[in-house]
């Protein structure tokens, strides 16, 4: 009889999800009191065949319960082989929406919870490179059998399957032998069973179809279960916990009875018009495998063939099958019913349930009943599986970030990658949905040369995924390779990179660089700026313009001062310069690779000064690469006419105040005055700025207004700050400068104008 594929209907799934209560409790969460190690007893465990990794926990249990006996049962296959077999598709499932801790625990976010969504770590996402249990395209787990059940992860199966994780006072009962406890009285057995049924439709209720006592009162469910257990040598509490798991708190379709109108071919729940038809009951859901209606049909057929025409007959008949097809064949513990690893001929099949943690729920309910009635210290035999080649541990599953409760979505796939030029869609890529770390698109996306940048938009299948590498990207001519990455909210290996190439066609008519062998343009070169000025001394009679085109296929012609344009293939234009304004033009042409022909024109205005001479005394500082000169050495109170004798130059000049207003010869020389010097052709040659120390307010007079500005540090321009440095022995504005300025104003000191 195969019951491996039997799964339960949706009505009772919420209750059976409680099953996971126990799987989520970390080993040791129900702690034993500290005990003193018994070296002799530990050695006896090793001699009996228990690995050392079992011994400390078994010793602690024995220290508290001297009547407990532990028997090792050698698994047929080693750990790796056994685990791989239990990981076969649909062999072990978990309930996807909610799961129960059984006891209140603190979740990762600090909240207290008993019920919460099943963690992602307990669900199989991808088994290997070819088998996926998560549909990345539809963004959901692949469902198996009836209801929201999904493949359990290998880590979760290993955690539940590892006997060492359950060697605690509560969970040790999944290894208890399932034979009837003859030492317990019949009356007490009924009491214990009824206690275990508390909260269900069977608690303190008469069982339909059951015999009656001499006083006419019908047997209760607890009495029926206890009698069936004794009759077939099965643990009464095992039967009760199994019925609680199968029927839930309020019963299901097979427990309420199904009918057939085609002589046992199909079965269904009766409607009002079929109330007179014979009902068939299946309380242990024996044979009820399949999906949807198959569960009812298969379970109904089992009841029909066995004549289970009442709940009483279904319970008694089911108890016999539990003994005949499990216990009597060596699957005599809850663990071995769930993981058939030690019975030749039945290896890995005929396992009672697909629900991964059903055994833990059952043994916990049994423990609770034993504890309630003070039965924990009675003699019990525990048959515990032992595997060869076990890893050091199989810990509780957790997310890549270390969370035991994370339900983050593992989807790292994209619906699409869309490429835009502004608002114009250039291309849409449809990703492949096979899981893997990278996906490279072999097709190259071509765009015209005019497309200088693109915007890459990523559209994840799941909105919680995190994108990187998208946004606006500049393009060079030729191939531009881009990689974008989609990281799932779950993290870890669940991320996917997508690589694609955008080819920008060649068609550039722009220069990517241009410079002069002498001097510098007045503005920095930019390929999108087409006009530049260059000023050179009269002594420079020629220059070389060096350039490079953005496109290697572009052609260039040039002309100097209006001459006929000629080709240039060297990237250098030799220009002889006249005095005054010279014009060099570069004509950059490209055939456009199929686009209309284009030509861009770059103009270079080169100004060669007339011969210039300048002679002045006491230059404070000059910068030969700049058109700005600072001079000092003037007398406070002298006029422009008087000051003009201190320097001379060829060409013409204009004298402006610090306020940029033109001054006359009778005006006083003041700090910040600007002398603009022009060559013979009227080109600006130099700007010369006057420094008059102490004249902070730039009016040609040194008085307390200057002192006030210095004292309050209201100095906004370079010439003001320089004029305030009246003490040339110090740097910057200090108390020494203020003191010297004050002495000068009071007629007690001097300010040296010559530096």
XYZ file of C-alpha atoms in Angstrom, residues 27 50-51 53-54 57-58 61 73 75 79 157-168 171-172 174-175 335-336 339 341 359-360 383-387 390 394:
40
model
C 17.616 22.018 19.302
C 25.717 5.399 18.912
C 28.147 7.915 17.345
C 27.692 13.201 18.359
C 24.605 11.503 19.918
C 22.360 14.540 24.566
C 21.324 10.954 25.304
C 18.122 12.554 28.913
C 19.005 1.440 14.473
C 20.158 3.129 8.432
C 23.586 10.024 5.254
C 14.780 18.132 5.130
C 18.272 17.593 6.539
C 17.360 19.571 9.666
C 14.198 17.544 10.356
C 15.741 14.241 9.256
C 18.832 14.526 11.487
C 17.984 12.566 14.684
C 20.491 14.567 16.729
C 18.323 17.685 16.371
C 15.463 16.012 18.267
C 17.223 14.400 21.206
C 15.363 16.638 23.640
C 10.930 15.600 20.593
C 12.550 12.327 21.640
C 9.323 10.712 17.580
C 11.618 7.704 18.297
C 10.277 8.839 12.651
C 10.432 5.596 10.651
C 11.582 8.464 6.954
C 15.496 4.431 5.982
C 6.224 13.619 12.894
C 7.309 16.463 15.142
C 14.627 3.344 18.546
C 16.904 6.014 17.115
C 18.310 5.865 13.566
C 22.069 6.081 13.087
C 23.609 7.062 9.750
C 27.031 12.140 8.866
C 22.489 19.939 10.092
